[in-house]
mmCIF file of C-alpha atoms in Angstrom:
data_model
loop_
_atom_site.group_PDB
_atom_site.id
_atom_site.type_symbol
_atom_site.label_atom_id
_atom_site.label_comp_id
_atom_site.label_asym_id
_atom_site.label_seq_id
_atom_site.Cartn_x
_atom_site.Cartn_y
_atom_site.Cartn_z
ATOM 1 C CA MET A 398 -43.640 -75.247 2.671
ATOM 2 C CA TYR A 399 -45.619 -73.443 6.261
ATOM 3 C CA ASN A 400 -47.753 -76.578 7.487
ATOM 4 C CA PHE A 401 -50.178 -74.634 9.220
ATOM 5 C CA GLN A 402 -54.102 -74.709 9.062
ATOM 6 C CA PHE A 403 -55.398 -71.736 9.793
ATOM 7 C CA GLY A 404 -59.715 -72.230 10.503
ATOM 8 C CA ALA A 405 -60.993 -74.196 8.102
ATOM 9 C CA GLY A 406 -59.819 -73.671 4.789
ATOM 10 C CA SER A 407 -62.869 -73.608 2.270
ATOM 11 C CA MET A 408 -62.852 -72.460 -1.585
ATOM 12 C CA LYS A 409 -65.352 -69.533 0.063
ATOM 13 C CA ARG A 410 -62.366 -68.358 2.547
ATOM 14 C CA ILE A 411 -59.544 -68.640 0.426
ATOM 15 C CA LEU A 412 -61.348 -66.567 -2.723
ATOM 16 C CA ALA A 413 -62.487 -64.069 0.466
ATOM 17 C CA ALA A 414 -58.895 -63.635 1.345
ATOM 18 C CA ALA A 415 -57.817 -62.789 -2.314
ATOM 19 C CA GLY A 416 -59.915 -59.805 -2.394
ATOM 20 C CA VAL A 417 -63.096 -61.474 -4.156
ATOM 21 C CA THR A 418 -66.383 -60.035 -3.774
ATOM 22 C CA ALA A 419 -68.091 -62.070 -1.134
ATOM 23 C CA ALA A 420 -71.483 -60.914 -2.791
ATOM 24 C CA LEU A 421 -70.273 -63.158 -5.692
ATOM 25 C CA MET A 422 -70.296 -66.412 -2.844
ATOM 26 C CA GLY A 423 -72.833 -65.748 -1.461
ATOM 27 C CA SER A 424 -76.832 -64.180 -1.008
ATOM 28 C CA ALA A 425 -77.254 -61.180 -2.500
ATOM 29 C CA LYS A 426 -77.163 -57.956 -0.491
ATOM 30 C CA ALA A 427 -78.475 -54.373 -1.300
ATOM 31 C CA GLU A 428 -74.619 -53.395 -1.014
ATOM 32 C CA THR A 429 -70.660 -54.443 -1.283
ATOM 33 C CA PHE A 430 -68.573 -52.598 1.872
ATOM 34 C CA THR A 431 -65.217 -53.285 1.051
ATOM 35 C CA TYR A 432 -62.385 -54.191 3.548
ATOM 36 C CA GLY A 433 -58.784 -53.031 3.765
ATOM 37 C CA ALA A 434 -56.757 -54.869 5.799
ATOM 38 C CA TYR A 435 -52.720 -54.326 6.246
ATOM 39 C CA MET A 436 -51.883 -57.336 6.790
ATOM 40 C CA ALA A 437 -51.355 -60.337 4.344
ATOM 41 C CA PRO A 438 -53.928 -62.782 3.165
ATOM 42 C CA SER A 439 -52.123 -65.766 5.056
ATOM 43 C CA HIS A 440 -52.454 -63.184 7.950
ATOM 44 C CA PRO A 441 -55.246 -65.621 10.915
ATOM 45 C CA PHE A 442 -57.168 -63.179 11.583
ATOM 46 C CA HIS A 443 -58.635 -63.218 7.850
ATOM 47 C CA ASP A 444 -58.701 -67.325 7.820
ATOM 48 C CA ARG A 445 -60.336 -67.212 11.897
ATOM 49 C CA ALA A 446 -61.898 -64.526 12.934
ATOM 50 C CA LEU A 447 -63.117 -61.761 9.570
ATOM 51 C CA GLU A 448 -63.811 -64.717 6.934
ATOM 52 C CA PRO A 449 -66.091 -66.859 9.334
ATOM 53 C CA LEU A 450 -68.183 -63.127 9.652
ATOM 54 C CA ILE A 451 -67.762 -62.538 6.099
ATOM 55 C CA GLU A 452 -69.737 -66.312 5.550
ATOM 56 C CA ASP A 453 -72.204 -64.821 8.894
ATOM 57 C CA PHE A 454 -72.659 -61.741 7.709
ATOM 58 C CA GLU A 455 -74.723 -63.555 4.193
ATOM 59 C CA ALA A 456 -76.166 -65.714 5.802
ATOM 60 C CA ASP A 457 -78.279 -63.123 7.958
ATOM 61 C CA PRO A 458 -81.216 -61.637 5.996
ATOM 62 C CA ALA A 459 -80.412 -58.665 9.017
ATOM 63 C CA ILE A 460 -77.739 -57.401 7.465
ATOM 64 C CA GLU A 461 -77.895 -55.259 4.327
ATOM 65 C CA PHE A 462 -74.130 -55.888 2.997
ATOM 66 C CA ASN A 463 -71.513 -58.244 2.060
ATOM 67 C CA ILE A 464 -68.315 -57.637 2.885
ATOM 68 C CA ARG A 465 -65.117 -57.684 -0.031
ATOM 69 C CA LEU A 466 -61.835 -58.006 2.155
ATOM 70 C CA ILE A 467 -58.401 -56.654 0.296
ATOM 71 C CA SER A 468 -55.811 -57.488 1.809
ATOM 72 C CA GLY A 469 -52.442 -57.469 1.933
ATOM 73 C CA GLY A 470 -52.011 -53.442 2.318
ATOM 74 C CA GLN A 471 -52.987 -52.832 -1.390
ATOM 75 C CA LEU A 472 -55.527 -50.341 -0.393
ATOM 76 C CA LEU A 473 -54.764 -49.522 2.827
ATOM 77 C CA GLY A 474 -52.046 -49.159 5.154
ATOM 78 C CA ALA A 475 -51.029 -49.729 8.862
ATOM 79 C CA ARG A 476 -51.033 -46.247 8.595
ATOM 80 C CA GLU A 477 -53.012 -44.660 6.758
ATOM 81 C CA SER A 478 -56.584 -47.350 7.994
ATOM 82 C CA LEU A 479 -58.080 -44.754 10.733
ATOM 83 C CA GLU A 480 -58.030 -41.714 7.609
ATOM 84 C CA GLY A 481 -58.533 -44.791 4.832
ATOM 85 C CA VAL A 482 -61.711 -45.218 6.179
ATOM 86 C CA LYS A 483 -62.666 -41.312 7.509
ATOM 87 C CA ASN A 484 -62.145 -40.613 3.958
ATOM 88 C CA ARG A 485 -64.313 -43.807 2.616
ATOM 89 C CA LEU A 486 -61.573 -44.933 0.519
ATOM 90 C CA ALA A 487 -62.583 -48.332 2.116
ATOM 91 C CA ASP A 488 -65.886 -48.755 4.286
ATOM 92 C CA LEU A 489 -64.310 -50.948 6.931
ATOM 93 C CA THR A 490 -60.523 -51.811 8.585
ATOM 94 C CA PHE A 491 -58.918 -53.080 11.195
ATOM 95 C CA VAL A 492 -56.713 -49.958 12.681
ATOM 96 C CA VAL A 493 -53.436 -50.317 15.358
ATOM 97 C CA PRO A 494 -54.243 -47.540 17.994
ATOM 98 C CA VAL A 495 -50.281 -47.198 17.975
ATOM 99 C CA TYR A 496 -50.235 -45.950 14.458
ATOM 100 C CA ASN A 497 -53.419 -43.060 15.375
ATOM 101 C CA ARG A 498 -51.910 -41.710 18.720
ATOM 102 C CA THR A 499 -53.218 -38.159 18.261
ATOM 103 C CA GLU A 500 -56.474 -39.363 17.484
ATOM 104 C CA LEU A 501 -56.838 -41.779 19.417
ATOM 105 C CA PRO A 502 -55.423 -41.420 22.487
ATOM 106 C CA GLU A 503 -57.998 -43.082 24.947
ATOM 107 C CA ILE A 504 -57.468 -45.864 22.688
ATOM 108 C CA ASN A 505 -53.755 -45.649 22.552
ATOM 109 C CA PHE A 506 -53.574 -46.492 26.113
ATOM 110 C CA PHE A 507 -55.274 -49.488 26.648
ATOM 111 C CA PHE A 508 -53.110 -50.499 23.374
ATOM 112 C CA GLN A 509 -49.775 -49.127 25.740
ATOM 113 C CA HIS A 510 -51.281 -51.159 28.791
ATOM 114 C CA ILE A 511 -49.816 -54.316 28.113
ATOM 115 C CA ALA A 512 -48.833 -55.464 31.664
ATOM 116 C CA PHE A 513 -52.492 -55.903 32.600
ATOM 117 C CA GLY A 514 -54.445 -58.494 32.791
ATOM 118 C CA PRO A 515 -52.410 -61.752 32.269
ATOM 119 C CA ASN A 516 -55.415 -63.329 31.244
ATOM 120 C CA VAL A 517 -55.796 -62.368 28.227
ATOM 121 C CA VAL A 518 -59.959 -64.045 28.086
ATOM 122 C CA ALA A 519 -59.936 -61.531 31.604
ATOM 123 C CA GLY A 520 -58.177 -58.732 30.402
ATOM 124 C CA THR A 521 -59.939 -58.351 26.734
ATOM 125 C CA GLY A 522 -63.453 -58.349 28.173
ATOM 126 C CA ALA A 523 -61.943 -55.681 31.351
ATOM 127 C CA MET A 524 -61.012 -53.168 28.112
ATOM 128 C CA LEU A 525 -63.694 -53.561 26.299
ATOM 129 C CA GLU A 526 -65.801 -53.566 28.960
ATOM 130 C CA ALA A 527 -64.119 -50.548 30.266
ATOM 131 C CA MET A 528 -64.170 -48.638 26.304
ATOM 132 C CA TYR A 529 -67.745 -49.682 25.265
ATOM 133 C CA LEU A 530 -69.706 -49.068 28.565
ATOM 134 C CA ASN A 531 -67.695 -46.835 30.879
ATOM 135 C CA CYS A 532 -65.604 -44.191 28.446
ATOM 136 C CA PRO A 533 -67.386 -42.418 25.972
ATOM 137 C CA GLU A 534 -64.397 -40.618 24.723
ATOM 138 C CA CYS A 535 -63.015 -43.446 24.416
ATOM 139 C CA ILE A 536 -66.217 -44.207 21.304
ATOM 140 C CA GLU A 537 -65.648 -40.064 20.339
ATOM 141 C CA ASN A 538 -62.174 -40.327 19.744
ATOM 142 C CA TYR A 539 -63.328 -42.317 16.317
ATOM 143 C CA THR A 540 -66.413 -39.897 16.105
ATOM 144 C CA ALA A 541 -64.415 -37.376 15.785
ATOM 145 C CA HIS A 542 -62.563 -39.304 12.613
ATOM 146 C CA ASN A 543 -65.910 -40.542 11.572
ATOM 147 C CA THR A 544 -65.942 -43.926 11.824
ATOM 148 C CA VAL A 545 -67.519 -46.280 14.485
ATOM 149 C CA PRO A 546 -65.128 -49.584 16.973
ATOM 150 C CA LEU A 547 -67.720 -52.053 16.028
ATOM 151 C CA ALA A 548 -65.360 -54.944 17.428
ATOM 152 C CA THR A 549 -62.572 -54.582 19.393
ATOM 153 C CA GLY A 550 -59.845 -57.352 20.387
ATOM 154 C CA SER A 551 -56.583 -57.793 21.987
ATOM 155 C CA GLY A 552 -53.082 -59.211 20.219
ATOM 156 C CA GLY A 553 -51.195 -62.575 21.235
ATOM 157 C CA GLN A 554 -48.432 -62.333 24.370
ATOM 158 C CA TYR A 555 -45.982 -61.391 22.632
ATOM 159 C CA HIS A 556 -42.377 -62.898 22.406
ATOM 160 C CA ILE A 557 -39.020 -61.576 20.936
ATOM 161 C CA TYR A 558 -37.539 -63.087 18.203
ATOM 162 C CA CYS A 559 -34.286 -62.533 16.669
ATOM 163 C CA LYS A 560 -31.805 -63.383 13.396
ATOM 164 C CA ASP A 561 -28.996 -65.144 15.992
ATOM 165 C CA PRO A 562 -29.662 -67.060 19.347
ATOM 166 C CA VAL A 563 -30.733 -65.027 22.253
ATOM 167 C CA GLU A 564 -30.595 -66.200 26.477
ATOM 168 C CA SER A 565 -30.104 -63.488 28.486
ATOM 169 C CA VAL A 566 -30.552 -59.626 28.936
ATOM 170 C CA GLU A 567 -27.565 -59.477 28.304
ATOM 171 C CA ASP A 568 -27.765 -60.875 24.453
ATOM 172 C CA MET A 569 -30.361 -57.791 24.110
ATOM 173 C CA GLN A 570 -27.775 -55.169 24.596
ATOM 174 C CA GLY A 571 -26.975 -53.426 21.352
ATOM 175 C CA ARG A 572 -29.587 -54.661 19.074
ATOM 176 C CA LYS A 573 -32.110 -53.160 17.418
ATOM 177 C CA VAL A 574 -35.760 -54.534 17.994
ATOM 178 C CA ARG A 575 -39.041 -53.396 15.999
ATOM 179 C CA ALA A 576 -41.051 -52.219 18.881
ATOM 180 C CA VAL A 577 -43.204 -49.496 19.245
ATOM 181 C CA GLY A 578 -45.488 -48.033 22.537
ATOM 182 C CA ALA A 579 -44.980 -49.081 26.024
ATOM 183 C CA HIS A 580 -42.822 -52.303 23.995
ATOM 184 C CA ALA A 581 -40.057 -49.608 23.467
ATOM 185 C CA ARG A 582 -39.445 -48.624 26.436
ATOM 186 C CA PHE A 583 -39.112 -51.907 27.230
ATOM 187 C CA VAL A 584 -36.747 -52.518 25.147
ATOM 188 C CA GLN A 585 -35.091 -50.079 25.998
ATOM 189 C CA LEU A 586 -34.260 -51.209 29.858
ATOM 190 C CA MET A 587 -33.470 -54.387 28.161
ATOM 191 C CA GLY A 588 -30.221 -52.007 26.602
ATOM 192 C CA ALA A 589 -31.491 -52.525 23.359
ATOM 193 C CA THR A 590 -32.150 -50.236 20.899
ATOM 194 C CA PRO A 591 -36.431 -50.459 19.749
ATOM 195 C CA LEU A 592 -37.356 -49.043 15.959
ATOM 196 C CA ASN A 593 -41.227 -48.050 14.923
ATOM 197 C CA LEU A 594 -41.550 -49.584 11.530
ATOM 198 C CA PRO A 595 -44.510 -51.516 10.706
ATOM 199 C CA ALA A 596 -44.767 -55.530 11.616
ATOM 200 C CA ASN A 597 -45.429 -55.742 7.420
ATOM 201 C CA GLU A 598 -41.510 -53.723 7.636
ATOM 202 C CA GLY A 599 -39.488 -55.943 9.214
ATOM 203 C CA VAL A 600 -38.191 -58.516 7.828
ATOM 204 C CA THR A 601 -36.967 -56.453 4.666
ATOM 205 C CA ALA A 602 -35.110 -54.367 6.894
ATOM 206 C CA ILE A 603 -33.487 -57.654 8.971
ATOM 207 C CA GLN A 604 -32.835 -58.620 5.376
ATOM 208 C CA ARG A 605 -30.827 -54.727 5.081
ATOM 209 C CA GLY A 606 -29.080 -55.550 8.469
ATOM 210 C CA THR A 607 -30.944 -52.529 10.002
ATOM 211 C CA LEU A 608 -33.470 -54.880 12.167
ATOM 212 C CA ASP A 609 -31.902 -57.334 14.564
ATOM 213 C CA CYS A 610 -35.797 -58.632 16.298
ATOM 214 C CA ILE A 611 -38.984 -58.199 16.454
ATOM 215 C CA ILE A 612 -40.870 -58.157 20.037
ATOM 216 C CA GLY A 613 -44.510 -59.320 18.928
ATOM 217 C CA PRO A 614 -46.888 -62.074 18.452
ATOM 218 C CA LEU A 615 -45.828 -65.263 17.466
ATOM 219 C CA ALA A 616 -48.588 -65.411 14.509
ATOM 220 C CA TRP A 617 -46.772 -62.729 12.636
ATOM 221 C CA MET A 618 -43.679 -65.811 12.032
ATOM 222 C CA THR A 619 -46.043 -66.911 9.556
ATOM 223 C CA SER A 620 -48.483 -64.067 7.998
ATOM 224 C CA PHE A 621 -44.976 -61.727 7.463
ATOM 225 C CA GLY A 622 -42.332 -64.243 6.551
ATOM 226 C CA TYR A 623 -40.143 -63.978 10.166
ATOM 227 C CA VAL A 624 -39.793 -67.748 9.938
ATOM 228 C CA ASP A 625 -36.618 -67.848 7.934
ATOM 229 C CA THR A 626 -35.250 -64.251 8.896
ATOM 230 C CA ALA A 627 -35.345 -64.364 12.692
ATOM 231 C CA PRO A 628 -36.438 -67.974 13.813
ATOM 232 C CA HIS A 629 -34.564 -67.494 17.395
ATOM 233 C CA ILE A 630 -37.884 -67.344 19.258
ATOM 234 C CA LEU A 631 -37.712 -66.917 23.260
ATOM 235 C CA THR A 632 -40.897 -68.205 24.189
ATOM 236 C CA VAL A 633 -40.442 -65.923 27.570
ATOM 237 C CA PRO A 634 -43.512 -63.818 28.006
ATOM 238 C CA MET A 635 -43.818 -59.795 27.540
ATOM 239 C CA GLY A 636 -47.353 -58.637 27.748
ATOM 240 C CA TYR A 637 -49.856 -58.022 25.312
ATOM 241 C CA PRO A 638 -52.024 -54.744 23.371
ATOM 242 C CA LYS A 639 -54.863 -54.306 23.624
ATOM 243 C CA GLY A 640 -57.450 -52.149 21.924
ATOM 244 C CA LEU A 641 -56.752 -53.476 18.178
ATOM 245 C CA GLY A 642 -59.890 -52.109 15.882
ATOM 246 C CA LEU A 643 -60.977 -55.311 14.736
ATOM 247 C CA MET A 644 -63.813 -53.770 12.077
ATOM 248 C CA VAL A 645 -63.552 -50.136 12.797
ATOM 249 C CA MET A 646 -66.674 -49.096 10.244
ATOM 250 C CA ASN A 647 -67.135 -45.718 8.182
ATOM 251 C CA GLN A 648 -69.997 -43.315 10.557
ATOM 252 C CA ASP A 649 -71.576 -42.207 7.233
ATOM 253 C CA ARG A 650 -72.360 -45.719 6.175
ATOM 254 C CA TRP A 651 -73.090 -46.874 9.554
ATOM 255 C CA SER A 652 -74.897 -44.197 10.426
ATOM 256 C CA ASN A 653 -76.715 -44.820 7.292
ATOM 257 C CA LEU A 654 -77.779 -48.937 7.530
ATOM 258 C CA SER A 655 -81.202 -49.226 8.968
ATOM 259 C CA ASP A 656 -81.481 -50.116 13.599
ATOM 260 C CA GLU A 657 -82.452 -53.569 12.737
ATOM 261 C CA SER A 658 -79.783 -54.172 10.384
ATOM 262 C CA ARG A 659 -77.065 -52.376 12.873
ATOM 263 C CA ALA A 660 -78.735 -54.487 15.897
ATOM 264 C CA ALA A 661 -78.153 -57.200 13.902
ATOM 265 C CA VAL A 662 -74.612 -56.481 12.860
ATOM 266 C CA LEU A 663 -73.256 -56.005 16.664
ATOM 267 C CA SER A 664 -75.166 -59.264 17.114
ATOM 268 C CA HIS A 665 -71.648 -60.558 15.520
ATOM 269 C CA MET A 666 -68.947 -58.686 17.677
ATOM 270 C CA GLY A 667 -68.314 -60.591 20.648
ATOM 271 C CA GLU A 668 -67.708 -63.941 19.177
ATOM 272 C CA LEU A 669 -66.041 -61.717 16.307
ATOM 273 C CA SER A 670 -63.863 -60.029 19.122
ATOM 274 C CA ALA A 671 -63.171 -63.385 20.791
ATOM 275 C CA ARG A 672 -62.164 -65.698 17.547
ATOM 276 C CA ALA A 673 -59.786 -62.866 17.150
ATOM 277 C CA THR A 674 -58.592 -63.101 20.402
ATOM 278 C CA ILE A 675 -57.716 -66.357 20.749
ATOM 279 C CA ASP A 676 -58.130 -68.061 17.504
ATOM 280 C CA ALA A 677 -55.681 -65.387 15.383
ATOM 281 C CA TYR A 678 -53.253 -64.692 18.119
ATOM 282 C CA LEU A 679 -53.127 -66.409 21.181
ATOM 283 C CA LYS A 680 -54.028 -70.516 19.319
ATOM 284 C CA PRO A 681 -51.315 -70.137 16.314
ATOM 285 C CA ASP A 682 -48.562 -69.323 19.158
ATOM 286 C CA GLU A 683 -48.895 -72.469 20.304
ATOM 287 C CA GLU A 684 -49.422 -74.034 16.674
ATOM 288 C CA LEU A 685 -46.105 -72.663 15.129
ATOM 289 C CA LEU A 686 -43.487 -73.986 18.577
ATOM 290 C CA SER A 687 -45.298 -77.075 18.193
ATOM 291 C CA GLN A 688 -43.785 -77.131 14.815
ATOM 292 C CA ALA A 689 -40.636 -75.793 15.381
ATOM 293 C CA GLU A 690 -38.077 -79.055 14.310
ATOM 294 C CA GLU A 691 -39.644 -79.340 11.032
ATOM 295 C CA LEU A 692 -39.345 -75.081 10.168
ATOM 296 C CA ASN A 693 -36.142 -74.855 11.714
ATOM 297 C CA LEU A 694 -37.327 -72.678 14.456
ATOM 298 C CA HIS A 695 -35.075 -72.236 17.744
ATOM 299 C CA PRO A 696 -37.337 -71.490 20.628
ATOM 300 C CA ASN A 697 -35.816 -71.404 24.371
ATOM 301 C CA ALA A 698 -36.526 -69.907 28.009
ATOM 302 C CA GLY A 699 -33.716 -67.934 28.226
ATOM 303 C CA ASP A 700 -31.367 -67.851 31.135
ATOM 304 C CA GLY A 701 -34.377 -66.469 33.647
ATOM 305 C CA SER A 702 -32.326 -62.584 33.544
ATOM 306 C CA PHE A 703 -36.098 -61.266 31.853
ATOM 307 C CA GLU A 704 -38.662 -61.869 34.115
ATOM 308 C CA PRO A 705 -37.441 -60.279 36.882
ATOM 309 C CA LEU A 706 -36.563 -57.609 34.549
ATOM 310 C CA PHE A 707 -40.281 -57.439 33.374
ATOM 311 C CA ALA A 708 -41.533 -57.320 36.231
ATOM 312 C CA THR A 709 -39.811 -54.311 37.299
ATOM 313 C CA PHE A 710 -40.753 -52.707 34.142
ATOM 314 C CA SER A 711 -44.093 -53.962 35.347
ATOM 315 C CA GLU A 712 -44.562 -52.216 38.510
ATOM 316 C CA THR A 713 -43.173 -48.904 37.586
ATOM 317 C CA GLU A 714 -45.169 -49.107 34.045
ATOM 318 C CA LYS A 715 -48.400 -47.692 35.151
ATOM 319 C CA SER A 716 -46.939 -44.097 36.467
ATOM 320 C CA GLU A 717 -45.264 -43.662 32.843
ATOM 321 C CA LEU A 718 -48.024 -45.057 31.354
ATOM 322 C CA LEU A 719 -50.710 -42.487 33.250
ATOM 323 C CA ARG A 720 -47.838 -39.576 32.559
ATOM 324 C CA ALA A 721 -47.537 -40.611 28.770
ATOM 325 C CA ALA A 722 -51.796 -40.495 28.693
ATOM 326 C CA SER A 723 -52.062 -36.724 30.392
ATOM 327 C CA GLU A 724 -49.184 -35.550 27.894
ATOM 328 C CA SER A 725 -50.746 -37.198 25.095
ATOM 329 C CA GLY A 726 -54.885 -35.909 26.081
ATOM 330 C CA VAL A 727 -56.419 -38.680 27.530
ATOM 331 C CA GLN A 728 -58.813 -36.517 29.676
ATOM 332 C CA ASN A 729 -58.923 -39.247 32.904
ATOM 333 C CA PRO A 730 -56.400 -42.154 32.616
ATOM 334 C CA LYS A 731 -56.501 -42.155 36.563
ATOM 335 C CA ALA A 732 -60.083 -43.339 36.598
ATOM 336 C CA LEU A 733 -59.631 -45.283 33.261
ATOM 337 C CA MET A 734 -57.013 -47.609 34.683
ATOM 338 C CA ALA A 735 -59.130 -47.658 38.353
ATOM 339 C CA LYS A 736 -61.986 -48.580 36.219
ATOM 340 C CA MET A 737 -59.993 -51.804 33.856
ATOM 341 C CA ASP A 738 -58.603 -52.825 37.822
ATOM 342 C CA GLU A 739 -61.910 -53.086 39.245
ATOM 343 C CA LEU A 740 -63.625 -54.751 36.093
ATOM 344 C CA TYR A 741 -60.319 -57.041 35.837
ATOM 345 C CA GLU A 742 -61.492 -58.904 38.596
ATOM 346 C CA LYS A 743 -65.006 -59.179 37.170
ATOM 347 C CA TRP A 744 -63.180 -61.413 33.956
ATOM 348 C CA VAL A 745 -61.061 -63.297 35.578
ATOM 349 C CA VAL A 746 -64.486 -64.905 37.597
ATOM 350 C CA ILE A 747 -66.476 -65.739 34.190
ATOM 351 C CA ALA A 748 -62.393 -66.725 32.573
ATOM 352 C CA GLU A 749 -62.224 -69.875 35.173
ATOM 353 C CA GLU A 750 -65.932 -70.446 33.465
ATOM 354 C CA THR A 751 -64.980 -69.798 30.025
ATOM 355 C CA ALA A 752 -61.430 -71.123 29.440
ATOM 356 C CA ALA A 753 -60.450 -70.441 26.528
ATOM 357 C CA ASP A 754 -63.814 -71.961 24.119
ATOM 358 C CA ILE A 755 -64.778 -69.834 21.446
ATOM 359 C CA GLU A 756 -68.974 -70.146 22.159
ATOM 360 C CA LEU A 757 -68.234 -69.034 25.540
ATOM 361 C CA VAL A 758 -66.131 -66.728 25.807
ATOM 362 C CA GLY A 759 -68.336 -64.923 22.634
ATOM 363 C CA ALA A 760 -71.369 -65.282 24.063
ATOM 364 C CA ALA A 761 -69.462 -63.619 27.540
ATOM 365 C CA TYR A 762 -68.989 -60.890 25.287
ATOM 366 C CA GLN A 763 -71.113 -60.233 23.552
ATOM 367 C CA ARG A 764 -73.432 -60.814 26.732
ATOM 368 C CA GLU A 765 -71.729 -58.428 28.854
ATOM 369 C CA ILE A 766 -70.703 -55.979 26.487
ATOM 370 C CA PHE A 767 -72.032 -55.597 22.737
ATOM 371 C CA ASP A 768 -76.132 -56.272 23.736
ATOM 372 C CA LYS A 769 -75.727 -52.935 26.216
ATOM 373 C CA LEU A 770 -75.388 -51.311 22.998
ATOM 374 C CA ASP A 771 -78.395 -49.581 21.514
ATOM 375 C CA PRO A 772 -78.480 -49.462 17.814
ATOM 376 C CA SER A 773 -80.371 -46.720 17.443
ATOM 377 C CA SER A 774 -77.467 -43.946 19.015
ATOM 378 C CA PHE A 775 -74.524 -45.939 19.003
ATOM 379 C CA GLY A 776 -72.261 -44.219 17.035
ATOM 380 C CA ILE A 777 -74.678 -42.618 14.960
ATOM 381 C CA LYS A 778 -74.158 -38.922 13.549
#
């Protein structure tokens, strides 16, 4: 039995994770919007980020709807999330940009820029400000598909974990590794073979012998079941993805809300971005490693051969990222990268003041980004 305490664990949040309508548990609202998530109910994003938001929405009289969460891919899988919300199979969803590279070229640029911003709080802040306030094309990526990105965040630092022991780059040669985007290129540098699989399909692939390792956040170990199938963890950090669509809404639904309701929704987005990035992705890494012996996990820091390889990869990745971005239709990738670099310096200063405090980080994201969006025009048809 895994002994993880993902959030308060109240019955209200447990019911929400199981897909019970929030309206039955809170104040009456005019409508209930469905949030279709591909992640398992046990994923910390639900308990630590989305379900607190559901409670906040219930308590906010200006917000005209409740949220019903249907998780575990019952309604939308990872690859179908954007298209599903576009066509109102769900009203809200979580979007992983790499599965929508054609539809979301600018957003996928953020996702692929894994080596940018070693300070995750600052890197996420720079990405958010670049996206929402300096990149109209980024918002148009979504609105062109009848969707609106209300909150965006970053995943945790990626690590390698395998079914068999791994301590060196040499150990990785010939192995098959679940990796997408820029991480797939890094896997190739190690002499391994990247496989493009959704994270929730990796356990079955390992059990069938078609996959050896995962490169991803450690939060996946409990949410997708890798604790038992890939217990050998390399603790070397290997970058993190940005631009995750935490709360993407159908544009018709968004446009039909009142200005007051849209303003109220936006007022909660800074905290959601902070909760998701810090509580749902960064903190579970520390918690899982602290229970390594109990869970029969085998973490190790490697033999020192991974760090110089990742440093070399980081130096060359910018030019590769710019080339790939131009080919995929990003309108001005050099300017977007330069803006992120410029904003990162600002956000490093802010992050020194906030550290990883959810309340302080959320307030900073809200003040510097989401409060500057006009609810009467942002994302409106």
